[in-house]
PDB file of C-alpha atoms and ligand atoms in Angstrom:
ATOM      1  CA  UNK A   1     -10.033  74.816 -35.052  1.00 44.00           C
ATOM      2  CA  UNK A   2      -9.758  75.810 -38.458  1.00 47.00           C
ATOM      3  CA  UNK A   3     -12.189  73.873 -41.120  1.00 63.00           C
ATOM      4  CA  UNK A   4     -10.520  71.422 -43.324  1.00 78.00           C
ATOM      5  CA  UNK A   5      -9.147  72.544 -46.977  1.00 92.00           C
ATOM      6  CA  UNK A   6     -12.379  73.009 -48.923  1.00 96.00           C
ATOM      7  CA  UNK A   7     -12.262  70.274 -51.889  1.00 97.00           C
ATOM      8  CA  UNK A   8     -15.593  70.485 -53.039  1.00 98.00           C
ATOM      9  CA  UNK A   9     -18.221  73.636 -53.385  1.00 98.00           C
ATOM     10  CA  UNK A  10     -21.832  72.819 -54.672  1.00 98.00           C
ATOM     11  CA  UNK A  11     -23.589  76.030 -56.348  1.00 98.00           C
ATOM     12  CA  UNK A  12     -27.615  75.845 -56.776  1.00 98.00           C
ATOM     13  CA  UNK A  13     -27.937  78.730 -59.103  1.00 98.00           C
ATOM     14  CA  UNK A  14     -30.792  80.682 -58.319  1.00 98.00           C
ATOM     15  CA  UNK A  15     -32.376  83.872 -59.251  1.00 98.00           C
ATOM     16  CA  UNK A  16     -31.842  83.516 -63.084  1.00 98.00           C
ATOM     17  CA  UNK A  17     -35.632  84.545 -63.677  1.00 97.00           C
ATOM     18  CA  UNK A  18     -35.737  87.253 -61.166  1.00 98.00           C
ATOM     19  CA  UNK A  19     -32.406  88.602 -62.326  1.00 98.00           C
ATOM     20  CA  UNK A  20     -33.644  89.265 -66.257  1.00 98.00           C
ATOM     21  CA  UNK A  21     -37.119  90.171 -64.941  1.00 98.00           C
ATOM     22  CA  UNK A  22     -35.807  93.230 -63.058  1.00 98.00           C
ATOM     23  CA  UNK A  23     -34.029  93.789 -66.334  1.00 98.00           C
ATOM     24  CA  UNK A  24     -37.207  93.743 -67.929  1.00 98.00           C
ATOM     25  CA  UNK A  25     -35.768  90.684 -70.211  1.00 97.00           C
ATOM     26  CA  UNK A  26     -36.497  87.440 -71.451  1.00 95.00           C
ATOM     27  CA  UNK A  27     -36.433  84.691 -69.232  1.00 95.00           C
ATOM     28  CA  UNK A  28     -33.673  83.132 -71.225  1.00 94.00           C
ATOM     29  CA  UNK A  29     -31.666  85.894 -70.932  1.00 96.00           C
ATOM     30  CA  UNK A  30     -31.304  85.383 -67.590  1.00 97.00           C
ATOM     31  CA  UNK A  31     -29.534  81.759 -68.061  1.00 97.00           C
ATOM     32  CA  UNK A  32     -27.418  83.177 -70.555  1.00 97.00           C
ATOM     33  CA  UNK A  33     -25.718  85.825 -67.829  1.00 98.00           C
ATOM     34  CA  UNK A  34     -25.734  82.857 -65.626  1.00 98.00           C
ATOM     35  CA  UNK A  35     -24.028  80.720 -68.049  1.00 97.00           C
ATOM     36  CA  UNK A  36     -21.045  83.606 -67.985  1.00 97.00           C
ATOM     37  CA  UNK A  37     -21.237  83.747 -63.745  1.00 97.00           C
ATOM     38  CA  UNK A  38     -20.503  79.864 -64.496  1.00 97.00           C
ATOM     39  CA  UNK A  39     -17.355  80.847 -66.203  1.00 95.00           C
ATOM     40  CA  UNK A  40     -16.335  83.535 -64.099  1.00 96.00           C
ATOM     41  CA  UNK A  41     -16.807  81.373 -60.854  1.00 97.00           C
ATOM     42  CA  UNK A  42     -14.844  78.683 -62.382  1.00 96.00           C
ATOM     43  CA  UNK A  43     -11.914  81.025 -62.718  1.00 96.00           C
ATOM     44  CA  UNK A  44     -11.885  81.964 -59.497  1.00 97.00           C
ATOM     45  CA  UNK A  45     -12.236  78.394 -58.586  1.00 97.00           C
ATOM     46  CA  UNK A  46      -8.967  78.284 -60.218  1.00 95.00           C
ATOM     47  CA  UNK A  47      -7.359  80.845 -58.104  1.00 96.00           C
ATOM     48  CA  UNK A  48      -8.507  79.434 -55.102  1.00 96.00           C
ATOM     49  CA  UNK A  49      -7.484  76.243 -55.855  1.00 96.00           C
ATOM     50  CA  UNK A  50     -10.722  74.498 -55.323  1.00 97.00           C
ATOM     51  CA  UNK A  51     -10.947  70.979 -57.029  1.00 97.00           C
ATOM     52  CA  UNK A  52     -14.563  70.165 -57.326  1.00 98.00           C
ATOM     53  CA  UNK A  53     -17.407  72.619 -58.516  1.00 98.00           C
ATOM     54  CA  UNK A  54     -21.045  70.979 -59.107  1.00 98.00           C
ATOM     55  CA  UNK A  55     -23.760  72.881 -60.527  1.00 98.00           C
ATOM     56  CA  UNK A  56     -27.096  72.084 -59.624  1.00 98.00           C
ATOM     57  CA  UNK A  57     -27.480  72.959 -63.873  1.00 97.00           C
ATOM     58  CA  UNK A  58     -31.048  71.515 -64.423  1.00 96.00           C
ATOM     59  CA  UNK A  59     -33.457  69.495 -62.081  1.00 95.00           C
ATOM     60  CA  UNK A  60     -35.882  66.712 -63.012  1.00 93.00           C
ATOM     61  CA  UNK A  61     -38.832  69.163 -61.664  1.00 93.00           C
ATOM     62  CA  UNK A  62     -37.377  72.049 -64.399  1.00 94.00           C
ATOM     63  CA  UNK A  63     -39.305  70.589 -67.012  1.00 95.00           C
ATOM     64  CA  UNK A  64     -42.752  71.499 -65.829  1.00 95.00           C
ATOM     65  CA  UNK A  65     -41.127  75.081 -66.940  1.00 95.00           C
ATOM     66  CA  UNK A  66     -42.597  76.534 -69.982  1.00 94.00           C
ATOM     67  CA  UNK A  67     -41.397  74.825 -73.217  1.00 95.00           C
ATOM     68  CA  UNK A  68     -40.572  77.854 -74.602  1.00 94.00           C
ATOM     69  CA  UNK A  69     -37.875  78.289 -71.372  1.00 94.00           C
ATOM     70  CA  UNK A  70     -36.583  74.623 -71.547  1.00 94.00           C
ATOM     71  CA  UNK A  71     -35.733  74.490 -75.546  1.00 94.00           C
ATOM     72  CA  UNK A  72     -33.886  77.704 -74.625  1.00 94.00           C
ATOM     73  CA  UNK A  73     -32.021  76.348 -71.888  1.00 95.00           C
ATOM     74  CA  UNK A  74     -30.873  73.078 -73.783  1.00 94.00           C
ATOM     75  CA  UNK A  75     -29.981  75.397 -76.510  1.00 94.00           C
ATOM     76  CA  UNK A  76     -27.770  76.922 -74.266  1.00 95.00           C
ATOM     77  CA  UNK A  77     -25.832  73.793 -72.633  1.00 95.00           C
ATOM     78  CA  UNK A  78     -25.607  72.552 -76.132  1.00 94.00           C
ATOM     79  CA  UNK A  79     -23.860  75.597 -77.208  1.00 94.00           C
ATOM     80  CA  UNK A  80     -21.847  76.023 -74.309  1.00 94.00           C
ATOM     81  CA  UNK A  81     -20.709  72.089 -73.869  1.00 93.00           C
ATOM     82  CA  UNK A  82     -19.721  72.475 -77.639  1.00 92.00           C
ATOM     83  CA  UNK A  83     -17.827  76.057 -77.343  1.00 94.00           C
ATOM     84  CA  UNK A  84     -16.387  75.362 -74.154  1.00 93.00           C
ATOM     85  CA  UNK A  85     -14.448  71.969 -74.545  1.00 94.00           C
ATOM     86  CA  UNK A  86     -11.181  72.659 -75.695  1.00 94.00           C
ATOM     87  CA  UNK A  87     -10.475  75.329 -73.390  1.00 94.00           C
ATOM     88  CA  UNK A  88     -11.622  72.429 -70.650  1.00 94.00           C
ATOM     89  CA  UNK A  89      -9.729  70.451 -71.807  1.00 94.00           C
ATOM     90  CA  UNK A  90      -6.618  72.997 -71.727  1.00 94.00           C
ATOM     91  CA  UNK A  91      -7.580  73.839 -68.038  1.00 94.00           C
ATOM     92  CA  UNK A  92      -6.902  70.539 -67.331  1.00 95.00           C
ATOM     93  CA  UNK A  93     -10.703  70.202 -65.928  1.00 96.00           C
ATOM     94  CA  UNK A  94     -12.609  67.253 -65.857  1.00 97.00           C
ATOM     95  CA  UNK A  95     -16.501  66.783 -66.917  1.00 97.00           C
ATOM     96  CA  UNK A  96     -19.039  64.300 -65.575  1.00 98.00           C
ATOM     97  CA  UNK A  97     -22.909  64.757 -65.400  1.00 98.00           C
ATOM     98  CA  UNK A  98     -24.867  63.737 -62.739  1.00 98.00           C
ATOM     99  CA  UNK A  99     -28.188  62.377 -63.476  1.00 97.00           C
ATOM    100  CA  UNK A 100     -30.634  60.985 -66.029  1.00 95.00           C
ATOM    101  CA  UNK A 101     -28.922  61.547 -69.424  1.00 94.00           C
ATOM    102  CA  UNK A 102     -30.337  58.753 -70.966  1.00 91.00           C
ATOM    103  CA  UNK A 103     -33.564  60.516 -71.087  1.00 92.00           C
ATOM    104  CA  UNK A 104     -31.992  63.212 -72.327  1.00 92.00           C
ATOM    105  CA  UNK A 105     -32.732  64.771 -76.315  1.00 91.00           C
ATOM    106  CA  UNK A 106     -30.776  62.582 -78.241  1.00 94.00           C
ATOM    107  CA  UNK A 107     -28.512  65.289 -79.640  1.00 93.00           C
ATOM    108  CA  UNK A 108     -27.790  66.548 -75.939  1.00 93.00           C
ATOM    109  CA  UNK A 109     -26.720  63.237 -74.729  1.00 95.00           C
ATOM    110  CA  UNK A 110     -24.176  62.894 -77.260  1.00 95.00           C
ATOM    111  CA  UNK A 111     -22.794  66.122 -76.466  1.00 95.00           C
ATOM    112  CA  UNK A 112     -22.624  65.092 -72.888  1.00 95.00           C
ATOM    113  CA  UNK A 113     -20.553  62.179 -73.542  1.00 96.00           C
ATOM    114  CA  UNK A 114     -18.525  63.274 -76.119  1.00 96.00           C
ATOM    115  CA  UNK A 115     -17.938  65.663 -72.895  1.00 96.00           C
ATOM    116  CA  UNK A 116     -17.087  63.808 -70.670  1.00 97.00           C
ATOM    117  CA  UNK A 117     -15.103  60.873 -73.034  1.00 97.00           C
ATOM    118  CA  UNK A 118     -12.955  63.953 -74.495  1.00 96.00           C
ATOM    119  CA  UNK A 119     -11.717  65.193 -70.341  1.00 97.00           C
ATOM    120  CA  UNK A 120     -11.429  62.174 -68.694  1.00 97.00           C
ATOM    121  CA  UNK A 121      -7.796  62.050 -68.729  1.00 97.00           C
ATOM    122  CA  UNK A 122      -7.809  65.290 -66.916  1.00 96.00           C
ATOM    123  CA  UNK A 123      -7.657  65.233 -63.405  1.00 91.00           C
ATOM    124  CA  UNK A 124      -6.072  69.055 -61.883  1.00 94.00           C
ATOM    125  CA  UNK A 125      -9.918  69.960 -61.329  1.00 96.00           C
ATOM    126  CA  UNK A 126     -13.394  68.451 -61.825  1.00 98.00           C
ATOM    127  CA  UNK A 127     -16.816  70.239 -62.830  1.00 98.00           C
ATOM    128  CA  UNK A 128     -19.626  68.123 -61.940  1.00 98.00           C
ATOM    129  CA  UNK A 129     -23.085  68.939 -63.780  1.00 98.00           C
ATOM    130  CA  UNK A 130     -25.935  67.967 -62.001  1.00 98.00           C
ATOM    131  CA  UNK A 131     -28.515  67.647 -65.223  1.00 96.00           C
ATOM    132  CA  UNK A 132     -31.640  65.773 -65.070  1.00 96.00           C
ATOM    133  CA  UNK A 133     -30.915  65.327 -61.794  1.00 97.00           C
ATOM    134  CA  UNK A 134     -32.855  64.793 -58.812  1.00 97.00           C
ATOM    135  CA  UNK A 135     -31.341  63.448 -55.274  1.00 98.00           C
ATOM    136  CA  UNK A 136     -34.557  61.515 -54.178  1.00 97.00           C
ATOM    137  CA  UNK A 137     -33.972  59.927 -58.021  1.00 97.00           C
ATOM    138  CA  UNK A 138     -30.355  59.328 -57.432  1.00 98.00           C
ATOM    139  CA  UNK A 139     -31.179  57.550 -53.992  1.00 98.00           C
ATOM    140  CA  UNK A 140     -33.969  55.494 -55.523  1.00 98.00           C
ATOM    141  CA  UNK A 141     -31.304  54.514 -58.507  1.00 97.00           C
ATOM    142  CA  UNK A 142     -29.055  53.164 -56.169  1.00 97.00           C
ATOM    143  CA  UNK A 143     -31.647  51.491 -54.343  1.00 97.00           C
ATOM    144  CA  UNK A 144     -32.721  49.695 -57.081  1.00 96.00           C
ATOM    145  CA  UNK A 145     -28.608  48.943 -58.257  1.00 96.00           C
ATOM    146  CA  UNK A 146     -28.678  47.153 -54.810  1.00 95.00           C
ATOM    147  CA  UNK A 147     -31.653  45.164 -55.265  1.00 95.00           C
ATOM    148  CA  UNK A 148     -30.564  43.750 -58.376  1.00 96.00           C
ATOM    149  CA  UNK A 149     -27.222  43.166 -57.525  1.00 94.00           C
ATOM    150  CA  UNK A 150     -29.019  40.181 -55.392  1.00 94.00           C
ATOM    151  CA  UNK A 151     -26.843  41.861 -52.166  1.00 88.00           C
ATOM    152  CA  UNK A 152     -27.634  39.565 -49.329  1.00 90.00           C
ATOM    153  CA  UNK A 153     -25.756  41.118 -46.411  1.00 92.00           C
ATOM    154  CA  UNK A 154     -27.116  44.470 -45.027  1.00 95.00           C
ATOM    155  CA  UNK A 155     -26.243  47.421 -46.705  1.00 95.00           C
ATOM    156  CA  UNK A 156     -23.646  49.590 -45.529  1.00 96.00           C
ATOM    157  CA  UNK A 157     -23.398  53.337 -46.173  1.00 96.00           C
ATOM    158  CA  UNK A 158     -20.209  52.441 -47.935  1.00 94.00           C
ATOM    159  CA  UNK A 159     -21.945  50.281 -50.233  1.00 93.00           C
ATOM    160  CA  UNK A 160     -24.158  52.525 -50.940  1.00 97.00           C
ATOM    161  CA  UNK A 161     -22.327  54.949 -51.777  1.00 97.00           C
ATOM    162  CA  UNK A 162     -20.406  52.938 -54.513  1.00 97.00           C
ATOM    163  CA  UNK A 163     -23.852  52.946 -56.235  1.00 97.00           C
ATOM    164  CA  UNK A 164     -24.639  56.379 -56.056  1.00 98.00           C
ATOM    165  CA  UNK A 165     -23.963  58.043 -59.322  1.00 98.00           C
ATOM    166  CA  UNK A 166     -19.999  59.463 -58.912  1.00 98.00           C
ATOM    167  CA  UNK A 167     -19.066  57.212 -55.945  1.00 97.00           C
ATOM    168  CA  UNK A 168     -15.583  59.053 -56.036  1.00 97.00           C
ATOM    169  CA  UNK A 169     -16.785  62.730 -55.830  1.00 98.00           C
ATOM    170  CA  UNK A 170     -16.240  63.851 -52.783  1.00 97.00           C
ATOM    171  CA  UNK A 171     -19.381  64.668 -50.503  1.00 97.00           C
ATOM    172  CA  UNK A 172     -19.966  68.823 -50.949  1.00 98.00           C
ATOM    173  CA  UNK A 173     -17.815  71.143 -47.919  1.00 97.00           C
ATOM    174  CA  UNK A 174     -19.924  74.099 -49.275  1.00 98.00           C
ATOM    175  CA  UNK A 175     -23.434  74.534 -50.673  1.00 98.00           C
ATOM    176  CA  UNK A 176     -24.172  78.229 -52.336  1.00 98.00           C
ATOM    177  CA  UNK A 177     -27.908  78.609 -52.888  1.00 98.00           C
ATOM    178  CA  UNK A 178     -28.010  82.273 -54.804  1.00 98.00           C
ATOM    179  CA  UNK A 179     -30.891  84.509 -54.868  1.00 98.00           C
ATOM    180  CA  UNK A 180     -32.043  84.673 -51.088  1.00 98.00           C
ATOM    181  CA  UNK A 181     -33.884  81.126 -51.004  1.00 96.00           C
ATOM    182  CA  UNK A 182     -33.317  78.635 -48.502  1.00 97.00           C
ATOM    183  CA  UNK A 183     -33.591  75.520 -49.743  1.00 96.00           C
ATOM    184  CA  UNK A 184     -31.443  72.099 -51.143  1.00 97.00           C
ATOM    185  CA  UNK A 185     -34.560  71.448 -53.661  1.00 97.00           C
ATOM    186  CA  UNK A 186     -33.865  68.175 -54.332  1.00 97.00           C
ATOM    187  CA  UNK A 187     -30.145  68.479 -54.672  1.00 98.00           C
ATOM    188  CA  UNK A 188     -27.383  66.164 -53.193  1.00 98.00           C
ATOM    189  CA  UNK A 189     -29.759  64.756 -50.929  1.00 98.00           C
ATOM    190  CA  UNK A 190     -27.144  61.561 -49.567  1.00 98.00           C
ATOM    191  CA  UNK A 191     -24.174  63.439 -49.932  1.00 98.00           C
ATOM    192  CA  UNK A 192     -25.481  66.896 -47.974  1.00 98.00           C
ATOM    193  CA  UNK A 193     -25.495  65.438 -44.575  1.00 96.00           C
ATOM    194  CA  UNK A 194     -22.450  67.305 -43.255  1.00 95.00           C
ATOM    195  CA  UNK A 195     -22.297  70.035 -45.715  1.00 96.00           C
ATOM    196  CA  UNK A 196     -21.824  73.522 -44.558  1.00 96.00           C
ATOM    197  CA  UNK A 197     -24.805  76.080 -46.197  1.00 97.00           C
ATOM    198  CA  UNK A 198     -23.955  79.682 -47.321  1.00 98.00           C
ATOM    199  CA  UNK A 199     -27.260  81.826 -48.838  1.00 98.00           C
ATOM    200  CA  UNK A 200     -26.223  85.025 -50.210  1.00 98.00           C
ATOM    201  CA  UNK A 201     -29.392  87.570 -51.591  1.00 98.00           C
ATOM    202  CA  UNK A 202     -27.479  88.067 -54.935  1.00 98.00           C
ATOM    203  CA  UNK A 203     -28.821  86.782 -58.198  1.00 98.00           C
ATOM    204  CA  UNK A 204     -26.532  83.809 -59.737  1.00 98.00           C
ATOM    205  CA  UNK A 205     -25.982  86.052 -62.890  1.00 98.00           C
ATOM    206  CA  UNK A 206     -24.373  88.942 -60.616  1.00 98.00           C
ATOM    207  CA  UNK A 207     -22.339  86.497 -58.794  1.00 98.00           C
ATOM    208  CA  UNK A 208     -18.566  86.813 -58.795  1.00 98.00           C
ATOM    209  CA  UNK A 209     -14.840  86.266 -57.696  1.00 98.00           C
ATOM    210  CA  UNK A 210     -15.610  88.557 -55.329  1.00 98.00           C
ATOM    211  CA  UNK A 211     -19.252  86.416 -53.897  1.00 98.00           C
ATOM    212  CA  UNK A 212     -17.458  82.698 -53.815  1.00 98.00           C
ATOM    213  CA  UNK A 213     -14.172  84.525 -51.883  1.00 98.00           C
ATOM    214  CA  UNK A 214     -16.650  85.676 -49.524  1.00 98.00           C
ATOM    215  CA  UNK A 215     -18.628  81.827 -49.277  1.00 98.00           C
ATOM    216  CA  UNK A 216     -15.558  80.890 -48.904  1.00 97.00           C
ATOM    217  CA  UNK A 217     -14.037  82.730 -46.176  1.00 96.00           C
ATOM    218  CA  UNK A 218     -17.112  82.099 -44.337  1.00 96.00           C
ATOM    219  CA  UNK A 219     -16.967  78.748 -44.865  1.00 96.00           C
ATOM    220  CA  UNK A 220     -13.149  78.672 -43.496  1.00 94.00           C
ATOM    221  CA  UNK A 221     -14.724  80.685 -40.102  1.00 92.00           C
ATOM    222  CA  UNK A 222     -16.565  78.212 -39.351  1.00 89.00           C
ATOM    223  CA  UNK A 223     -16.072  74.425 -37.110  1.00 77.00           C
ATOM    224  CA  UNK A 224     -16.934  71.577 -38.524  1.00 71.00           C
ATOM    225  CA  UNK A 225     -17.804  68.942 -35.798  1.00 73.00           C
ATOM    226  CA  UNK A 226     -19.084  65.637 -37.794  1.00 77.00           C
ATOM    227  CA  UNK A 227     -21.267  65.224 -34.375  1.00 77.00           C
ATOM    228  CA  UNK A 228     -18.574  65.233 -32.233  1.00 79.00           C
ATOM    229  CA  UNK A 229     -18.345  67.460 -29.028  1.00 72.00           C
TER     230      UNK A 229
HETATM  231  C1  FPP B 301     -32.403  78.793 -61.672  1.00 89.66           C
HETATM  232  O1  FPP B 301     -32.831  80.132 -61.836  1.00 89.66           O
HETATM  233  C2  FPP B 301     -31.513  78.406 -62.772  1.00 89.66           C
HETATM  234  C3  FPP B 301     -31.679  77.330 -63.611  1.00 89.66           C
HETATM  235  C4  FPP B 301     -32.822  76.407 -63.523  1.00 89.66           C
HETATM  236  C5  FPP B 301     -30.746  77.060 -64.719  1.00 89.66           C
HETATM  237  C6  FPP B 301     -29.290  77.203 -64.414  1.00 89.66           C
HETATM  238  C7  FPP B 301     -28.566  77.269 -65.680  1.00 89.66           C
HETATM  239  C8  FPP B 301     -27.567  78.123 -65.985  1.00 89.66           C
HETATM  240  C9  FPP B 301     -26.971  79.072 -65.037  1.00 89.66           C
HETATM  241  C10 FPP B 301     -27.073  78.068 -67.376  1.00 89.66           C
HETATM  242  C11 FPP B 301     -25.647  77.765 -67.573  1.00 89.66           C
HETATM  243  C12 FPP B 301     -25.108  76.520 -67.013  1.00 89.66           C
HETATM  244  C13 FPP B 301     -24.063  75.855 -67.575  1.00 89.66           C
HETATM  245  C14 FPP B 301     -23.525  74.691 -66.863  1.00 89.66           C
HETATM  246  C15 FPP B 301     -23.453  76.280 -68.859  1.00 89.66           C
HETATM  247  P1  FPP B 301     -34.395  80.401 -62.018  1.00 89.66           P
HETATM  248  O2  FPP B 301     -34.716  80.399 -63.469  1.00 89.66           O
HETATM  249  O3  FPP B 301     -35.165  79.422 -61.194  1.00 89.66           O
HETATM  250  O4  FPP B 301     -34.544  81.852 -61.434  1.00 89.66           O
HETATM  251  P2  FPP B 301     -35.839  82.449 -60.697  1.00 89.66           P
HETATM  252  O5  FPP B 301     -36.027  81.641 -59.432  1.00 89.66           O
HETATM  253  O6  FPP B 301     -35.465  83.855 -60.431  1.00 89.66           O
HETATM  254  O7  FPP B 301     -36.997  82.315 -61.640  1.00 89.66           O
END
């Protein structure tokens, strides 16, 4: 039985660090040839008409990073947000961020929502941004949404879910983790349960058309079951 038609693939992009090491380059360097896999991977997302693409873009355990690493990586997202909105919003893409952007630098939040205001009215495709984001954080969030929503019946997974951060998203088909590790590291912890995993050994910044054709032909291989028999 084939798999259903993918709607949503999840990326962790790993391998950033290694990738500019072996290159015998900054750190940051590394991001910024991830930051063009991003845009290359969203093409073929395009082509292979995929509606949803999260990126697992910055965790809340990146910041223990070096400072030097961090100011260079929100350098980056602002630049790229900034750059990269028109053509968005000519792709017909829609933006939203998943996570704590309130506790974001000022200057970075703005961006975000001037983001997201300026491609709401798109709907053809949807990049999600996971940024500041942390899945234990996200379930506690909603937790907490619950409790002081005074909710006196029991709580439903359906109810839940309306509190989660992008209730409409639809749970992940795929998760990519790049770079040979094996791990969801704190990444769409509720909405993983009945995700399908592909690892691949290549670095995010070498990853292609070619790399998400293969996840997703794999992906298409394989039977989905939900628990059933
Ligand atoms: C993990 O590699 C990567 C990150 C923490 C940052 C991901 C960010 C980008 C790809 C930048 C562009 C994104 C957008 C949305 C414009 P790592 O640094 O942990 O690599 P390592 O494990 O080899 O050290």
């Amino acid at each position: 039985m084939p798999a259903d038609k993918i709607k949503h693939v999840a990326i962790i992009m790993d391998g950033n660090g290694r990738w500019a090491k072996e290159k015998h380059l900054p750190r940051v360097m590394g991001h910024h040839a991830g930051a063009r896999a991003v845009e290359r991977v969203m093409r073929a997302a395009k082509d292979l008409g995929i509606p949803y693409i999260s990126l697992y873009a910055f965790s809340t355990e990146n910041w223990k990073r070096a400072q030097s690493e961090v100011k260079g990586l929100m350098g980056l997202f602002r630049y790229y947000m900034r750059a990269k909105l028109s053509e968005l919003c000519k792709e017909n893409c829609r933006v939203r961020f998943a996570g704590n952007i309130a506790a974001l630098p000022q200057d970075i939040a703005e961006i975000l929502h001037e983001v997201e205001e300026k491609t709401r009215i798109y709907n053809e495709r949807n990049l999600i941004i996971c940024f500041n984001y942390g899945g234990r954080q996200e379930i506690l969030d909603a937790v907490n949404k619950i409790i002081a929503q005074g909710t006196k019946t029991p709580v439903t997974a359906e109810i839940f879910r309306r509190s989660l951060y992008l209730p409409d998203v639809p749970d992940p088909d795929l998760i990519i983790r790049t770079s040979g590790e094996m791990r969801l590291s704190n990444f769409w912890l509720w909405q993983s349960s009945y995700s399908e995993y592909y690892f691949t050994r290549q670095y995010w910044p070498d990853f292609d058309k070619d790399s998400l054709e293969e996840a997703v032909r794999n992906y298409y291989e394989r039977e989905r079951r939900y628990g059933k028999a």
